[in-house]
PDB file of C-alpha atoms in Angstrom:
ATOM      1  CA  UNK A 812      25.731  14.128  28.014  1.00 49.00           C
ATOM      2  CA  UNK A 813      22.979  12.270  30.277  1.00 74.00           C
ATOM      3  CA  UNK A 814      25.431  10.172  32.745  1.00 81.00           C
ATOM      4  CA  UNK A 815      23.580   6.985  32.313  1.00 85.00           C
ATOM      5  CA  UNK A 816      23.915   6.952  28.799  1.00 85.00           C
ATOM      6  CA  UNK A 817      27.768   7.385  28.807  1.00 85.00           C
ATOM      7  CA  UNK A 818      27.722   4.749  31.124  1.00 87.00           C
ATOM      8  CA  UNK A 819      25.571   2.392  28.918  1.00 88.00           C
ATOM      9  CA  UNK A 820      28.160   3.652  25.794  1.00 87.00           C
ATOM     10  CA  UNK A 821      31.539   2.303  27.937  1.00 87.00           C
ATOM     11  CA  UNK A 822      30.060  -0.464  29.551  1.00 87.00           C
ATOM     12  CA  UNK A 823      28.928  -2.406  26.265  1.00 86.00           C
ATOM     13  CA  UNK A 824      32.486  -0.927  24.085  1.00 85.00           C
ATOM     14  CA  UNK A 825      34.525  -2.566  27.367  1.00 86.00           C
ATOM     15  CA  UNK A 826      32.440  -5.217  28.845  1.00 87.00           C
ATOM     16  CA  UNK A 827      30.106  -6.799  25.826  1.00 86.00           C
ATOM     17  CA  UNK A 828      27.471  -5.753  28.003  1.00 88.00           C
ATOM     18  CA  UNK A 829      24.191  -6.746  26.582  1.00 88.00           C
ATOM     19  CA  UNK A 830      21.992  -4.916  29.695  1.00 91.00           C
ATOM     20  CA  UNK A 831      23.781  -1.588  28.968  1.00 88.00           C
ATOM     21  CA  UNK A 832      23.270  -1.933  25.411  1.00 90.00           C
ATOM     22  CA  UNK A 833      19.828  -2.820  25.928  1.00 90.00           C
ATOM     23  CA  UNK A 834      19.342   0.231  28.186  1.00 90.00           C
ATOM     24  CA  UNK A 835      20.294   2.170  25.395  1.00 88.00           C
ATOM     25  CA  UNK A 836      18.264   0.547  22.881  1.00 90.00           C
ATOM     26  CA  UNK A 837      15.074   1.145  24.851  1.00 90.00           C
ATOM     27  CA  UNK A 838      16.157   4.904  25.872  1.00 90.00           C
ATOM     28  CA  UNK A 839      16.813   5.427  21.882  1.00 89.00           C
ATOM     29  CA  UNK A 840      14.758   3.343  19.960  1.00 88.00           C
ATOM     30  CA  UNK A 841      11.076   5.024  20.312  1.00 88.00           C
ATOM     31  CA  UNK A 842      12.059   8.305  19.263  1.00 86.00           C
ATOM     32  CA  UNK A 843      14.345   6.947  16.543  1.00 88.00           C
ATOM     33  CA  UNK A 844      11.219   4.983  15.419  1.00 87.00           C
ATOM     34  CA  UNK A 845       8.903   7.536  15.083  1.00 84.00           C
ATOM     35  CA  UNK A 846      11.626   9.717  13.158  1.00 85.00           C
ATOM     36  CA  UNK A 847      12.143   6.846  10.321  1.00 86.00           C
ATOM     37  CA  UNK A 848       8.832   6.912  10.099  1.00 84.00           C
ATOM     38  CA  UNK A 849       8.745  10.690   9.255  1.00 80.00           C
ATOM     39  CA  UNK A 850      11.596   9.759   6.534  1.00 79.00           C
ATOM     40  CA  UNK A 851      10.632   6.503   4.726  1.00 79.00           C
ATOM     41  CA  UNK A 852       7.059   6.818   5.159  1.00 78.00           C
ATOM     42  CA  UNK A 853       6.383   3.364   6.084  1.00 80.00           C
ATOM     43  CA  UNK A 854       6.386   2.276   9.507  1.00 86.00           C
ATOM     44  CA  UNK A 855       7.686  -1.374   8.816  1.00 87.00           C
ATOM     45  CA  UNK A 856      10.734  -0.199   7.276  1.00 87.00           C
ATOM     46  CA  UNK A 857      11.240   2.507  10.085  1.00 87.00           C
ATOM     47  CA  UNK A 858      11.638  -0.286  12.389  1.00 89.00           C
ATOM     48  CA  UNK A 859      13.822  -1.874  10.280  1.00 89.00           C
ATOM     49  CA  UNK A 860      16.090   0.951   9.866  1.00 91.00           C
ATOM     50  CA  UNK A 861      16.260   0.992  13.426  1.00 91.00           C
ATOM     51  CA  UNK A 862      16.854  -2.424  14.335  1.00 90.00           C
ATOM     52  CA  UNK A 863      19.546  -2.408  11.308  1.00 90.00           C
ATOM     53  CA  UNK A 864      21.078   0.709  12.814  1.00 91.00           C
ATOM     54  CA  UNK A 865      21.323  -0.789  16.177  1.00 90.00           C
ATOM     55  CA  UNK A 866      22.759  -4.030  15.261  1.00 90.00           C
ATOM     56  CA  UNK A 867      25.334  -2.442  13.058  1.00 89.00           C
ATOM     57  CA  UNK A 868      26.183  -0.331  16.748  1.00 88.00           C
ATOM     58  CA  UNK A 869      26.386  -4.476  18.663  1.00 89.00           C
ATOM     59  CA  UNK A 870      28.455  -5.512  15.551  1.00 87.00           C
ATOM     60  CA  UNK A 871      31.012  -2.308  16.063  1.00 86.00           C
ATOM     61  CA  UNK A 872      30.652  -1.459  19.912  1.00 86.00           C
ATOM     62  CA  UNK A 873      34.479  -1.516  20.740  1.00 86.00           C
ATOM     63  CA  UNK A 874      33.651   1.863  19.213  1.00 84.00           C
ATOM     64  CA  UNK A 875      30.744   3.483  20.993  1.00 82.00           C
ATOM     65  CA  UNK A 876      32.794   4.688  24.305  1.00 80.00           C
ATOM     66  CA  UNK A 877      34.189   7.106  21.386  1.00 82.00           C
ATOM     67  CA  UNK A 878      30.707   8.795  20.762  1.00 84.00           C
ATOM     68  CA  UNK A 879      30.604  12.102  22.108  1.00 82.00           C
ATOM     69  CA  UNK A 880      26.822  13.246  21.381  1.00 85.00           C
ATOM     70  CA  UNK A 881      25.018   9.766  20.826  1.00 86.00           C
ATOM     71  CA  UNK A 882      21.830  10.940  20.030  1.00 85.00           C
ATOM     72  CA  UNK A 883      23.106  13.673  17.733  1.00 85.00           C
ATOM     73  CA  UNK A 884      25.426  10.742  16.328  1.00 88.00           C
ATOM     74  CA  UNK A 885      22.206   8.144  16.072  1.00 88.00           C
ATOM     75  CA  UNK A 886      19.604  10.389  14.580  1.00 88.00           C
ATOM     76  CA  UNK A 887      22.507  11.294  11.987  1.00 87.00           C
ATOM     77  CA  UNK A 888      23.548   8.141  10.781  1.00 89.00           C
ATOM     78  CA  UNK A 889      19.848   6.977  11.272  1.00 89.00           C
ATOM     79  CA  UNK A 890      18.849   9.573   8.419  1.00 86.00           C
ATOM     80  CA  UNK A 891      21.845   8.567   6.620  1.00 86.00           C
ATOM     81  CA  UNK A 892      20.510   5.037   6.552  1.00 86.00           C
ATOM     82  CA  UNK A 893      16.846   5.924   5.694  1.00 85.00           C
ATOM     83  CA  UNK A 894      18.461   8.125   2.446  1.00 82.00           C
ATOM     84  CA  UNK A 895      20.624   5.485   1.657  1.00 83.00           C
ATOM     85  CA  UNK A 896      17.608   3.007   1.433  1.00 82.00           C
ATOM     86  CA  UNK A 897      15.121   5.508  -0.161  1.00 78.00           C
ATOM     87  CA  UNK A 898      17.998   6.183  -3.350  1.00 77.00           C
ATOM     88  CA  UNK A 899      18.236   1.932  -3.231  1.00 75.00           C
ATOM     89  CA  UNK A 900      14.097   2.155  -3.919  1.00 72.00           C
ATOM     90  CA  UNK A 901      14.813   5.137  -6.391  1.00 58.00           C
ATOM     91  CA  UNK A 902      11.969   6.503  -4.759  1.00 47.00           C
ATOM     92  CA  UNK A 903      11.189   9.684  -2.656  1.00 43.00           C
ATOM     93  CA  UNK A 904       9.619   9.385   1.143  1.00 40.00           C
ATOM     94  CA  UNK A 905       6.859  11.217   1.668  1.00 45.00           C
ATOM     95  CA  UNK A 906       6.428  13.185   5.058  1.00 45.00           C
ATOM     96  CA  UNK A 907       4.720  10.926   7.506  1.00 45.00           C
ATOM     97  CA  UNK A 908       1.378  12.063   9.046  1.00 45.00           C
ATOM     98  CA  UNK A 909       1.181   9.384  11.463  1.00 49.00           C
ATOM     99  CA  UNK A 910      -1.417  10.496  13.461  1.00 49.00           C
ATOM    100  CA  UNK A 911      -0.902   7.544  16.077  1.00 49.00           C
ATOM    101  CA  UNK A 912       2.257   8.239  17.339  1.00 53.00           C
ATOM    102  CA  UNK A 913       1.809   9.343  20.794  1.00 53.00           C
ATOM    103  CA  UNK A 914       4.287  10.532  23.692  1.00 54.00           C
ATOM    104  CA  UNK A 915       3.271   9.216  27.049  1.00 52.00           C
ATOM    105  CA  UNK A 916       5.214   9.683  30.182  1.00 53.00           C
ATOM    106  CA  UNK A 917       6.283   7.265  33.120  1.00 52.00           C
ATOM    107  CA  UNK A 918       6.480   8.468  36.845  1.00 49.00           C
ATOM    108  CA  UNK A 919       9.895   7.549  38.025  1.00 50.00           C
ATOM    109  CA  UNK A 920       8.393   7.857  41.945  1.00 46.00           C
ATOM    110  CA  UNK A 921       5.423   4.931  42.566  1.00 46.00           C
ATOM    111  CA  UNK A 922       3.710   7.402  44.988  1.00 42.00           C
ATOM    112  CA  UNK A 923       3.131  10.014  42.469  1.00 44.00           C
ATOM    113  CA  UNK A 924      -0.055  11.750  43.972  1.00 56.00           C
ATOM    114  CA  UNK A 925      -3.296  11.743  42.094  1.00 62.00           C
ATOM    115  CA  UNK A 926      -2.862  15.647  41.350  1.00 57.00           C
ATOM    116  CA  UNK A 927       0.757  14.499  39.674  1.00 64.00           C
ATOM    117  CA  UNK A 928      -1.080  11.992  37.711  1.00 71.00           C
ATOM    118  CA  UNK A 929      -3.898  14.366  36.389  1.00 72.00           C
ATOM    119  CA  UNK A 930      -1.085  16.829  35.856  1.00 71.00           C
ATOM    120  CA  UNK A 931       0.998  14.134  33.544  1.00 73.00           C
ATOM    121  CA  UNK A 932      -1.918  12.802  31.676  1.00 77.00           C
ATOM    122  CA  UNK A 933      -2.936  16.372  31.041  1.00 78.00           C
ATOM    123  CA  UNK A 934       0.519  16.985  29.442  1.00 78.00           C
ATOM    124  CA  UNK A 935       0.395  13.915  27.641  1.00 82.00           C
ATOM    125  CA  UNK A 936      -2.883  14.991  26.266  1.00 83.00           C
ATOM    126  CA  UNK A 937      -2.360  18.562  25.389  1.00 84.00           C
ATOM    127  CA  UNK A 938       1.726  17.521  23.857  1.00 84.00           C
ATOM    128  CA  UNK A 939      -0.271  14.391  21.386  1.00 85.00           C
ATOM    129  CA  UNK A 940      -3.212  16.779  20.606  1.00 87.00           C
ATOM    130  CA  UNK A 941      -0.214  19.050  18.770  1.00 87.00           C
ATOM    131  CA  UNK A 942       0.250  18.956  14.837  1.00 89.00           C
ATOM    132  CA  UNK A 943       2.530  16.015  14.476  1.00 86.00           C
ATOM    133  CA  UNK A 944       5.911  17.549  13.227  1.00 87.00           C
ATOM    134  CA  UNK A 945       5.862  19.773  15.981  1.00 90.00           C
ATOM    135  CA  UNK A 946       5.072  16.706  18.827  1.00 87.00           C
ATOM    136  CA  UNK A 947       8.287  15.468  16.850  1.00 87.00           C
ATOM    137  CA  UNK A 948      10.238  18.657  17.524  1.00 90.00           C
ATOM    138  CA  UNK A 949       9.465  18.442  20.343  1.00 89.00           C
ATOM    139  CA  UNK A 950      10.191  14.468  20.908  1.00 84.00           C
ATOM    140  CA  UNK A 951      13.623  15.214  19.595  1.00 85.00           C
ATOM    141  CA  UNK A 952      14.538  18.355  21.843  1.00 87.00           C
ATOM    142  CA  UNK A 953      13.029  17.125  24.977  1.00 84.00           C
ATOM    143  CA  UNK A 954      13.291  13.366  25.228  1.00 79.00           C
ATOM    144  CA  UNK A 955      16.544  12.597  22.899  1.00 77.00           C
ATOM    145  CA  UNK A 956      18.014  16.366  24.448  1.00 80.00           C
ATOM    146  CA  UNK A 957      19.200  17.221  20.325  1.00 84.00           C
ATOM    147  CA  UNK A 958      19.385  20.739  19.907  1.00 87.00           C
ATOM    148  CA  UNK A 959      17.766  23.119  18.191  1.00 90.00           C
ATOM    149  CA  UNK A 960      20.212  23.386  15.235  1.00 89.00           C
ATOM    150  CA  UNK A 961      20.925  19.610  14.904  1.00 86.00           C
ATOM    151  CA  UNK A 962      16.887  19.286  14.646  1.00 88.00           C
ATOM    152  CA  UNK A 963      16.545  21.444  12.484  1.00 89.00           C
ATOM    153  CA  UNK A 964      19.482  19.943  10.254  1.00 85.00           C
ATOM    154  CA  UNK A 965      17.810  16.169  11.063  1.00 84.00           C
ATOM    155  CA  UNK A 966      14.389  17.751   9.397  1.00 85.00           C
ATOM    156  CA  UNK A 967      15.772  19.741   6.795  1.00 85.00           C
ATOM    157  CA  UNK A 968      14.226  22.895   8.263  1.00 90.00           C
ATOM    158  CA  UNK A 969      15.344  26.325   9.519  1.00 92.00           C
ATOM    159  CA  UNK A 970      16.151  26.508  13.101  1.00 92.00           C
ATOM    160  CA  UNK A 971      13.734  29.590  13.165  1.00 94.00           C
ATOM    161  CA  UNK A 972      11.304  26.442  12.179  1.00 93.00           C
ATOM    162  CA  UNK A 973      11.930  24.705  15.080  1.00 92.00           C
ATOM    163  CA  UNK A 974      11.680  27.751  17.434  1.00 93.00           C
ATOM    164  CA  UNK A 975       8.245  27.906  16.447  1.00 93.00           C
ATOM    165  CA  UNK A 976       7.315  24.765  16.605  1.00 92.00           C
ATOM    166  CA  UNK A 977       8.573  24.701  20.561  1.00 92.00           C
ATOM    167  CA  UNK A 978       7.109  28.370  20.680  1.00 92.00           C
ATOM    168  CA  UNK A 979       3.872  26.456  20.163  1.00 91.00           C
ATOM    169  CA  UNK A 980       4.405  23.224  22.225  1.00 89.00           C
ATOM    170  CA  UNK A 981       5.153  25.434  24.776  1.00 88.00           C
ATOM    171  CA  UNK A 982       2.420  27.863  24.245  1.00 88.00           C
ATOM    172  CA  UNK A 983      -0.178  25.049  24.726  1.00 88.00           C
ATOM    173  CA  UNK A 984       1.167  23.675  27.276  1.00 83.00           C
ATOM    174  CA  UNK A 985       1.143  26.468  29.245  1.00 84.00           C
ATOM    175  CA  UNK A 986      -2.742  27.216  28.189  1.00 84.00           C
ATOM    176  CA  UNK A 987      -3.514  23.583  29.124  1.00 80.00           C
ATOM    177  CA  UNK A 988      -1.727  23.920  32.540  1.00 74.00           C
ATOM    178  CA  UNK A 989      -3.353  27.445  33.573  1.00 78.00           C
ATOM    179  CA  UNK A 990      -6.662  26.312  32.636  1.00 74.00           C
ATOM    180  CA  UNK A 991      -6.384  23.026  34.347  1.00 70.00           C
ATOM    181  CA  UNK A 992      -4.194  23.547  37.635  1.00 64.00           C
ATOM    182  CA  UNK A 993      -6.625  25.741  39.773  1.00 64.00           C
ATOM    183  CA  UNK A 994      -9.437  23.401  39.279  1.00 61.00           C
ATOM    184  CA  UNK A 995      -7.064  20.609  40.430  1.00 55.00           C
ATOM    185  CA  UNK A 996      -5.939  22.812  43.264  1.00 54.00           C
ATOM    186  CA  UNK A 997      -9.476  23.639  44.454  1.00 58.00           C
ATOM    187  CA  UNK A 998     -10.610  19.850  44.593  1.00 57.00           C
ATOM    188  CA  UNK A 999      -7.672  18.827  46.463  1.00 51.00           C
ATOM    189  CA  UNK A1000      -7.894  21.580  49.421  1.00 52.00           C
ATOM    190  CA  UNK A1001      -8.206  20.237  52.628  1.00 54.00           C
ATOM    191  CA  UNK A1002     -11.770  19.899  53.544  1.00 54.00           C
ATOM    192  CA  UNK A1003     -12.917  19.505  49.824  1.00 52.00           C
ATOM    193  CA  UNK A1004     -13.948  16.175  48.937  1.00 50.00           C
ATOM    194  CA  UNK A1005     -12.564  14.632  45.789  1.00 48.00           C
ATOM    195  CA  UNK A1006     -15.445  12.568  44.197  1.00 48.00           C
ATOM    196  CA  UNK A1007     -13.693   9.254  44.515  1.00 44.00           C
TER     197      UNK A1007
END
């Protein structure tokens, strides 16, 4: 389990703490979002499911030190809440195409080079150009760190399902990187002049 996130967990169970719980909101809460979505169908109530999740975790947080796999144990009872409200509406959820959901990454280091910030908006390009249930996947395994099988068991698909759907993320990544790299490379040699 990520360190800071245990820490967040004990901090707010012993201490009330509203920053650590906060922390965790923020490190959760997009992901989560965008998964509701894919359940209910309706991005208002995704964010409601959320928030509703989230407060219920405030209301009980003597308890959250005890959570041994939080995102494994927040996606769960987050899917748990979206059935529970679909079978309230006696309605099914169709699968969410949300074509705007995006990933975007942050550089943790503020003198990121301009090659690292091609690079990253290259990958943020090539991962939102993929077919949205595999940008999910791939949401889930590589920014909430879920595994394969408890993805698969989240989406009620095979885990072969979700191989494929990395298989692919990966794939194009990969493409997008080889085809992009040397032409970053070659610009930035000494003695080349960048254009800006």
């Amino acid at each position: 389990m990520d360190d800071r996130i245990k820490d967040w967990l004990e901090q707010a169970a012993a201490n009330d703490c509203h920053e650590a719980f906060e922390k965790l909101y923020l490190h959760f809460a997009p992901g989560m979002q965008v998964f509701a979505v894919s359940l209910a169908g309706d991005k208002e109530v995704a964010l409601d499911l959320v928030q509703d999740l989230f407060v219920n975790l405030w209301t009980n947080r003597k308890n959250l030190a005890a959570i041994g796999h939080p995102a494994n144990y927040l996606y769960r009872a987050l899917k748990n809440n979206a059935v529970h409200y679909l079978k309230s509406r006696k309605r099914l959820a169709p699968l969410a195409t949300e074509e705007n959901e995006r990933i975007s990454f942050s550089a943790e280091n503020p003198e990121t080079g301009i090659m690292a910030k091609e690079t990253t908006l290259l990958l943020e390009a090539t991962i939102n150009a993929l077919p949205y249930k595999c940008r999910l996947v791939f949401r889930l395994i590589k920014e909430d760190g879920l595994r394969y099988k408890d993805v698969a068991h989240l989406l009620d698909i095979s885990v072969k399902t979700v191989e494929a759907h990395m298989r692919l993320a990966y794939s194009r990544i990969v493409e997008c990187l080889e085809a992009a790299l040397p032409q970053q490379i070659e610009r930035y040699k000494p003695g080349k002049r960048s254009g800006m």
